[in-house]
Amino acid sequence: LIKALYYLFANTSVTKDGQAKLAIQFFQEKISDAMLAGTVKRVAGKDVDAILFNIDSKADQSRGRDAILAVFLKVLNELQGYSSDHPHIAHMERYLDKKKQLDDFKREYRALTNEDWNDRRMDWQFNQDAIIKALAKVLDQSEQACHRWIDHAETDFSLTVENFSRWVKEYLDTKGSSHRIFFFVDEVGQFIGSDGHLMLSLQTIVENLGVVCNGRAWIVVTSQEDIDTVLGSLSNARTNDFSKIQGRFKTRLSLSSSNTDEVIQRRLLEKKDEC
């Protein structure tokens, strides 16, 4: 379901036999209900960015309580073309981009190293001299000042929910008032498990995005287990903690295995070689 929603909102295209085909066209071929077809068409026509990711595959377990927040920032940085491996480097790129100087920095870095910045930024520790010189040239600052920033950039970087929400809002504002962003997070229930700190982190992210972005940022999550089943297996104290998250996800869909026969017959047995 979450993949279908992602493809629908993103409305990406696939080229087959030299012809491009949008995701909405695949959906329209399978929908016979006119009202549902109209709804699907409206959704695919929205001005949105859709991001789909499996949280466990992107998470850095060493970050502890900030693991979920770090993943959300990582996929946001990827969307904007910033460094996904080093958030403090992405912060530098975001600052330069805001000042309309990121392209200038990349050109200066290439002039110094004859290498592309996007290819070498993951190894920034081994390119500090070139980074310092390029920054000094672009920002019109001394190399000493830029050297001090590089020395403390990683330790001074502040990863908070407030900062993340503000960066999402700034990105949305650059796209126009009608632009929306959707985070499709797969298997979040398995990643969180019974960790109350991770659950609280997800709840806080949802709350802040809703307030700061005024409903323009959405989070869609999936879990193998129904949330009521999870809550029922916990102690009363843990249940009170976890039940708070239910109010943050007002739209909940329970997908049971009762329709497996339809899935087998209509989605598998009816498929042809060209599908």
mmCIF file of C-alpha atoms in Angstrom:
data_model
loop_
_atom_site.group_PDB
_atom_site.id
_atom_site.type_symbol
_atom_site.label_atom_id
_atom_site.label_comp_id
_atom_site.label_asym_id
_atom_site.label_seq_id
_atom_site.Cartn_x
_atom_site.Cartn_y
_atom_site.Cartn_z
ATOM 1 C CA LEU A 1 0.000 0.000 0.000
ATOM 2 C CA ILE A 2 2.698 2.479 0.969
ATOM 3 C CA LYS A 3 4.557 1.891 -2.299
ATOM 4 C CA ALA A 4 1.347 2.410 -4.271
ATOM 5 C CA LEU A 5 0.707 5.676 -2.409
ATOM 6 C CA TYR A 6 4.268 6.813 -3.006
ATOM 7 C CA TYR A 7 4.119 6.159 -6.762
ATOM 8 C CA LEU A 8 0.742 7.874 -6.944
ATOM 9 C CA PHE A 9 1.834 11.025 -5.118
ATOM 10 C CA ALA A 10 5.224 11.160 -6.853
ATOM 11 C CA ASN A 11 3.616 10.320 -10.219
ATOM 12 C CA THR A 12 6.967 9.256 -11.595
ATOM 13 C CA SER A 13 7.345 8.047 -15.175
ATOM 14 C CA VAL A 14 8.685 4.801 -16.617
ATOM 15 C CA THR A 15 10.077 4.531 -20.145
ATOM 16 C CA LYS A 16 9.133 1.385 -22.028
ATOM 17 C CA ASP A 17 9.709 0.807 -25.733
ATOM 18 C CA GLY A 18 10.760 4.425 -26.080
ATOM 19 C CA GLN A 19 7.537 5.786 -24.575
ATOM 20 C CA ALA A 20 7.185 7.426 -21.161
ATOM 21 C CA LYS A 21 4.277 6.313 -18.998
ATOM 22 C CA LEU A 22 3.235 8.099 -15.817
ATOM 23 C CA ALA A 23 2.263 6.263 -12.643
ATOM 24 C CA ILE A 24 -1.257 7.687 -12.825
ATOM 25 C CA GLN A 25 -1.752 5.860 -16.143
ATOM 26 C CA PHE A 26 -1.077 2.508 -14.489
ATOM 27 C CA PHE A 27 -3.671 3.275 -11.829
ATOM 28 C CA GLN A 28 -6.265 4.456 -14.311
ATOM 29 C CA GLU A 29 -6.016 1.191 -16.228
ATOM 30 C CA LYS A 30 -6.970 -0.768 -13.113
ATOM 31 C CA ILE A 31 -9.749 1.459 -11.675
ATOM 32 C CA SER A 32 -13.312 1.034 -12.863
ATOM 33 C CA ASP A 33 -15.004 3.252 -10.260
ATOM 34 C CA ALA A 34 -15.380 6.777 -11.684
ATOM 35 C CA MET A 35 -15.288 8.562 -8.314
ATOM 36 C CA LEU A 36 -12.181 6.691 -7.213
ATOM 37 C CA ALA A 37 -10.548 7.395 -10.573
ATOM 38 C CA GLY A 38 -11.265 11.112 -10.137
ATOM 39 C CA THR A 39 -9.765 11.104 -6.638
ATOM 40 C CA VAL A 40 -6.654 9.314 -7.858
ATOM 41 C CA LYS A 41 -6.267 11.812 -10.683
ATOM 42 C CA ARG A 42 -6.495 14.769 -8.283
ATOM 43 C CA VAL A 43 -3.906 13.229 -5.957
ATOM 44 C CA ALA A 44 -1.442 12.601 -8.785
ATOM 45 C CA GLY A 45 -1.840 16.182 -9.982
ATOM 46 C CA LYS A 46 -0.772 17.767 -6.702
ATOM 47 C CA ASP A 47 2.443 19.751 -6.332
ATOM 48 C CA VAL A 48 4.310 17.459 -3.931
ATOM 49 C CA ASP A 49 7.614 15.827 -3.102
ATOM 50 C CA ALA A 50 7.267 12.199 -2.045
ATOM 51 C CA ILE A 51 10.047 10.359 -0.198
ATOM 52 C CA LEU A 52 9.833 6.597 0.395
ATOM 53 C CA PHE A 53 12.333 4.824 2.635
ATOM 54 C CA ASN A 54 12.770 1.851 4.942
ATOM 55 C CA ILE A 55 13.818 3.425 8.210
ATOM 56 C CA ASP A 56 15.845 0.443 9.430
ATOM 57 C CA SER A 57 18.055 0.426 6.317
ATOM 58 C CA LYS A 58 18.937 4.110 6.723
ATOM 59 C CA ALA A 59 19.204 4.387 10.501
ATOM 60 C CA ASP A 60 22.455 4.753 12.410
ATOM 61 C CA GLN A 61 21.865 2.813 15.625
ATOM 62 C CA SER A 62 24.725 4.615 17.357
ATOM 63 C CA ARG A 63 22.616 7.794 17.457
ATOM 64 C CA GLY A 64 20.336 6.292 20.099
ATOM 65 C CA ARG A 65 17.298 8.469 20.751
ATOM 66 C CA ASP A 66 18.066 10.671 17.733
ATOM 67 C CA ALA A 67 18.093 7.731 15.306
ATOM 68 C CA ILE A 68 14.674 8.500 13.803
ATOM 69 C CA LEU A 69 15.308 12.235 13.557
ATOM 70 C CA ALA A 70 18.678 11.585 11.902
ATOM 71 C CA VAL A 71 16.998 9.445 9.234
ATOM 72 C CA PHE A 72 14.398 12.118 8.481
ATOM 73 C CA LEU A 73 17.138 14.718 8.085
ATOM 74 C CA LYS A 74 19.137 12.329 5.906
ATOM 75 C CA VAL A 75 16.303 11.807 3.409
ATOM 76 C CA LEU A 76 15.534 15.539 3.396
ATOM 77 C CA ASN A 77 19.178 16.299 2.587
ATOM 78 C CA GLU A 78 19.097 13.698 -0.198
ATOM 79 C CA LEU A 79 15.995 15.327 -1.653
ATOM 80 C CA GLN A 80 17.648 18.749 -1.678
ATOM 81 C CA GLY A 81 20.881 17.436 -3.153
ATOM 82 C CA TYR A 82 22.924 17.956 0.010
ATOM 83 C CA SER A 83 25.278 15.495 1.685
ATOM 84 C CA SER A 84 23.342 12.595 3.198
ATOM 85 C CA ASP A 85 26.327 11.017 4.932
ATOM 86 C CA HIS A 86 27.449 14.036 6.971
ATOM 87 C CA PRO A 87 24.725 16.355 8.321
ATOM 88 C CA HIS A 88 27.202 19.098 9.218
ATOM 89 C CA ILE A 89 28.460 19.181 5.624
ATOM 90 C CA ALA A 90 24.845 19.335 4.454
ATOM 91 C CA HIS A 91 24.380 22.229 6.886
ATOM 92 C CA MET A 92 27.250 24.060 5.204
ATOM 93 C CA GLU A 93 25.704 23.394 1.793
ATOM 94 C CA ARG A 94 22.317 24.590 3.026
ATOM 95 C CA TYR A 95 23.880 27.821 4.297
ATOM 96 C CA LEU A 96 25.699 28.420 1.006
ATOM 97 C CA ASP A 97 22.574 27.595 -0.969
ATOM 98 C CA LYS A 98 20.550 30.093 1.036
ATOM 99 C CA LYS A 99 23.140 32.749 0.169
ATOM 100 C CA LYS A 100 23.047 31.687 -3.511
ATOM 101 C CA GLN A 101 26.713 30.718 -3.304
ATOM 102 C CA LEU A 102 26.640 26.918 -3.384
ATOM 103 C CA ASP A 103 27.298 26.725 -7.124
ATOM 104 C CA ASP A 104 30.151 29.203 -6.720
ATOM 105 C CA PHE A 105 31.649 27.004 -4.005
ATOM 106 C CA LYS A 106 31.404 23.915 -6.214
ATOM 107 C CA ARG A 107 33.099 25.709 -9.102
ATOM 108 C CA GLU A 108 35.868 26.968 -6.835
ATOM 109 C CA TYR A 109 36.383 23.495 -5.364
ATOM 110 C CA ARG A 110 36.669 22.009 -8.852
ATOM 111 C CA ALA A 111 39.154 24.699 -9.866
ATOM 112 C CA LEU A 112 41.314 23.794 -6.860
ATOM 113 C CA THR A 113 41.090 19.991 -7.052
ATOM 114 C CA ASN A 114 39.890 19.213 -10.586
ATOM 115 C CA GLU A 115 37.267 17.010 -8.916
ATOM 116 C CA ASP A 116 33.509 17.235 -8.509
ATOM 117 C CA TRP A 117 32.380 18.332 -5.037
ATOM 118 C CA ASN A 118 29.418 15.927 -4.955
ATOM 119 C CA ASP A 119 31.766 13.004 -5.550
ATOM 120 C CA ARG A 120 34.265 13.950 -2.849
ATOM 121 C CA ARG A 121 32.175 15.473 -0.066
ATOM 122 C CA MET A 122 31.724 12.133 1.681
ATOM 123 C CA ASP A 123 35.522 12.157 2.191
ATOM 124 C CA TRP A 124 35.580 15.732 3.430
ATOM 125 C CA GLN A 125 38.143 14.888 6.146
ATOM 126 C CA PHE A 126 40.762 14.291 3.465
ATOM 127 C CA ASN A 127 39.935 17.455 1.535
ATOM 128 C CA GLN A 128 39.886 20.051 4.295
ATOM 129 C CA ASP A 129 42.520 22.305 2.748
ATOM 130 C CA ALA A 130 40.574 22.619 -0.506
ATOM 131 C CA ILE A 131 37.286 23.132 1.353
ATOM 132 C CA ILE A 132 38.832 25.880 3.480
ATOM 133 C CA LYS A 133 40.288 27.690 0.478
ATOM 134 C CA ALA A 134 37.050 27.421 -1.511
ATOM 135 C CA LEU A 135 34.974 28.667 1.442
ATOM 136 C CA ALA A 136 37.331 31.564 2.081
ATOM 137 C CA LYS A 137 37.154 32.604 -1.561
ATOM 138 C CA VAL A 138 33.374 32.334 -1.869
ATOM 139 C CA LEU A 139 32.447 33.851 1.512
ATOM 140 C CA ASP A 140 35.215 36.462 1.378
ATOM 141 C CA GLN A 141 36.528 35.363 4.765
ATOM 142 C CA SER A 142 39.975 34.516 6.045
ATOM 143 C CA GLU A 143 41.217 30.946 5.773
ATOM 144 C CA GLN A 144 41.764 30.983 9.538
ATOM 145 C CA ALA A 145 38.064 31.659 10.158
ATOM 146 C CA CYS A 146 37.038 28.915 7.761
ATOM 147 C CA HIS A 147 39.573 26.569 9.352
ATOM 148 C CA ARG A 148 38.006 27.129 12.780
ATOM 149 C CA TRP A 149 34.585 26.348 11.360
ATOM 150 C CA ILE A 150 35.803 23.102 9.786
ATOM 151 C CA ASP A 151 37.468 22.055 13.037
ATOM 152 C CA HIS A 152 34.239 22.427 15.037
ATOM 153 C CA ALA A 153 31.580 21.834 12.382
ATOM 154 C CA GLU A 154 30.797 18.254 13.356
ATOM 155 C CA THR A 155 30.777 18.735 17.109
ATOM 156 C CA ASP A 156 28.897 22.047 16.993
ATOM 157 C CA PHE A 157 26.150 20.805 14.661
ATOM 158 C CA SER A 158 22.838 20.835 16.503
ATOM 159 C CA LEU A 159 20.334 18.190 15.444
ATOM 160 C CA THR A 160 16.976 19.056 16.995
ATOM 161 C CA VAL A 161 13.374 18.529 15.951
ATOM 162 C CA GLU A 162 12.879 22.305 15.886
ATOM 163 C CA ASN A 163 15.783 22.791 13.466
ATOM 164 C CA PHE A 164 14.618 19.939 11.243
ATOM 165 C CA SER A 165 11.066 21.309 11.085
ATOM 166 C CA ARG A 166 12.414 24.766 10.248
ATOM 167 C CA TRP A 167 14.559 23.364 7.427
ATOM 168 C CA VAL A 168 11.538 21.520 6.012
ATOM 169 C CA LYS A 169 9.500 24.733 6.107
ATOM 170 C CA GLU A 170 12.280 26.734 4.439
ATOM 171 C CA TYR A 171 12.428 24.143 1.668
ATOM 172 C CA LEU A 172 8.650 24.206 1.194
ATOM 173 C CA ASP A 173 8.662 28.007 1.083
ATOM 174 C CA THR A 174 11.152 27.949 -1.791
ATOM 175 C CA LYS A 175 8.716 25.768 -3.740
ATOM 176 C CA GLY A 176 5.625 27.931 -3.256
ATOM 177 C CA SER A 177 2.658 28.008 -0.897
ATOM 178 C CA SER A 178 0.877 25.093 -2.589
ATOM 179 C CA HIS A 179 3.827 22.689 -2.347
ATOM 180 C CA ARG A 180 3.625 19.686 -0.004
ATOM 181 C CA ILE A 181 6.089 17.047 1.179
ATOM 182 C CA PHE A 182 5.248 13.451 2.125
ATOM 183 C CA PHE A 183 7.527 11.154 4.110
ATOM 184 C CA PHE A 184 6.525 7.519 3.484
ATOM 185 C CA VAL A 185 8.220 5.489 6.231
ATOM 186 C CA ASP A 186 8.137 1.708 5.858
ATOM 187 C CA GLU A 187 8.412 -0.705 8.802
ATOM 188 C CA VAL A 188 8.540 1.952 11.491
ATOM 189 C CA GLY A 189 6.801 -0.336 13.987
ATOM 190 C CA GLN A 190 9.492 -2.984 13.693
ATOM 191 C CA PHE A 191 12.229 -0.360 14.086
ATOM 192 C CA ILE A 192 10.691 1.230 17.195
ATOM 193 C CA GLY A 193 9.642 -2.031 18.842
ATOM 194 C CA SER A 194 8.916 -1.301 22.498
ATOM 195 C CA ASP A 195 11.357 1.617 22.774
ATOM 196 C CA GLY A 196 9.435 4.472 24.343
ATOM 197 C CA HIS A 197 12.169 6.991 23.518
ATOM 198 C CA LEU A 198 11.974 6.254 19.793
ATOM 199 C CA MET A 199 8.182 6.428 19.916
ATOM 200 C CA LEU A 200 8.379 9.802 21.657
ATOM 201 C CA SER A 201 10.868 10.998 19.039
ATOM 202 C CA LEU A 202 8.495 10.078 16.202
ATOM 203 C CA GLN A 203 5.606 11.743 18.018
ATOM 204 C CA THR A 204 7.612 14.933 18.506
ATOM 205 C CA ILE A 205 8.631 15.050 14.849
ATOM 206 C CA VAL A 206 5.005 14.707 13.731
ATOM 207 C CA GLU A 207 3.847 17.394 16.184
ATOM 208 C CA ASN A 208 6.493 19.922 15.203
ATOM 209 C CA LEU A 209 6.120 19.386 11.477
ATOM 210 C CA GLY A 210 2.385 19.921 11.822
ATOM 211 C CA VAL A 211 2.811 23.170 13.740
ATOM 212 C CA VAL A 212 5.795 24.682 11.902
ATOM 213 C CA CYS A 213 4.765 23.643 8.381
ATOM 214 C CA ASN A 214 1.056 24.300 8.931
ATOM 215 C CA GLY A 215 -0.114 21.000 7.477
ATOM 216 C CA ARG A 216 2.169 21.081 4.433
ATOM 217 C CA ALA A 217 4.364 18.192 5.645
ATOM 218 C CA TRP A 218 2.883 14.712 6.075
ATOM 219 C CA ILE A 219 4.249 11.487 7.532
ATOM 220 C CA VAL A 220 2.834 8.120 6.459
ATOM 221 C CA VAL A 221 4.093 5.024 8.298
ATOM 222 C CA THR A 222 3.548 1.272 8.146
ATOM 223 C CA SER A 223 3.858 -1.400 10.787
ATOM 224 C CA GLN A 224 3.529 -5.166 10.603
ATOM 225 C CA GLU A 225 1.357 -5.222 13.727
ATOM 226 C CA ASP A 226 -1.830 -3.295 14.369
ATOM 227 C CA ILE A 227 -1.140 -0.548 16.906
ATOM 228 C CA ASP A 228 -3.945 -1.752 19.184
ATOM 229 C CA THR A 229 -2.330 -5.205 19.279
ATOM 230 C CA VAL A 230 0.983 -3.644 20.248
ATOM 231 C CA LEU A 231 -0.604 -1.595 23.014
ATOM 232 C CA GLY A 232 -2.492 -4.595 24.351
ATOM 233 C CA SER A 233 0.725 -6.537 24.870
ATOM 234 C CA LEU A 234 2.341 -3.835 26.999
ATOM 235 C CA SER A 235 2.056 -2.980 30.651
ATOM 236 C CA ASN A 236 -0.309 -0.203 31.719
ATOM 237 C CA ALA A 237 2.534 2.299 32.122
ATOM 238 C CA ARG A 238 3.925 1.544 28.674
ATOM 239 C CA THR A 239 0.438 1.592 27.154
ATOM 240 C CA ASN A 240 -0.108 5.155 28.381
ATOM 241 C CA ASP A 241 3.145 6.242 26.743
ATOM 242 C CA PHE A 242 2.468 4.561 23.430
ATOM 243 C CA SER A 243 -1.192 5.523 23.192
ATOM 244 C CA LYS A 244 -0.169 9.180 22.828
ATOM 245 C CA ILE A 245 1.110 8.490 19.325
ATOM 246 C CA GLN A 246 -2.340 7.432 18.140
ATOM 247 C CA GLY A 247 -3.592 11.023 18.276
ATOM 248 C CA ARG A 248 -0.780 12.104 15.955
ATOM 249 C CA PHE A 249 -1.833 9.640 13.241
ATOM 250 C CA LYS A 250 -5.544 10.302 12.890
ATOM 251 C CA THR A 251 -5.907 8.302 9.666
ATOM 252 C CA ARG A 252 -5.266 4.620 10.357
ATOM 253 C CA LEU A 253 -5.795 1.735 7.937
ATOM 254 C CA SER A 254 -5.776 -1.847 9.141
ATOM 255 C CA LEU A 255 -4.736 -4.262 6.384
ATOM 256 C CA SER A 256 -5.605 -7.844 7.293
ATOM 257 C CA SER A 257 -4.638 -11.057 5.507
ATOM 258 C CA SER A 258 -8.268 -11.951 4.825
ATOM 259 C CA ASN A 259 -8.004 -10.931 1.159
ATOM 260 C CA THR A 260 -5.034 -13.091 0.235
ATOM 261 C CA ASP A 261 -7.142 -15.090 -2.213
ATOM 262 C CA GLU A 262 -7.911 -11.903 -4.176
ATOM 263 C CA VAL A 263 -4.262 -10.903 -4.153
ATOM 264 C CA ILE A 264 -3.243 -14.314 -5.517
ATOM 265 C CA GLN A 265 -5.941 -14.449 -8.177
ATOM 266 C CA ARG A 266 -5.976 -10.873 -9.409
ATOM 267 C CA ARG A 267 -2.428 -9.694 -8.763
ATOM 268 C CA LEU A 268 -0.456 -12.843 -9.532
ATOM 269 C CA LEU A 269 -2.371 -15.392 -11.604
ATOM 270 C CA GLU A 270 -3.764 -12.803 -14.035
ATOM 271 C CA LYS A 271 -0.351 -11.301 -14.775
ATOM 272 C CA LYS A 272 1.150 -11.827 -18.200
ATOM 273 C CA ASP A 273 4.776 -11.901 -19.305
ATOM 274 C CA GLU A 274 4.700 -8.248 -20.350
ATOM 275 C CA CYS A 275 3.485 -7.193 -16.884
#
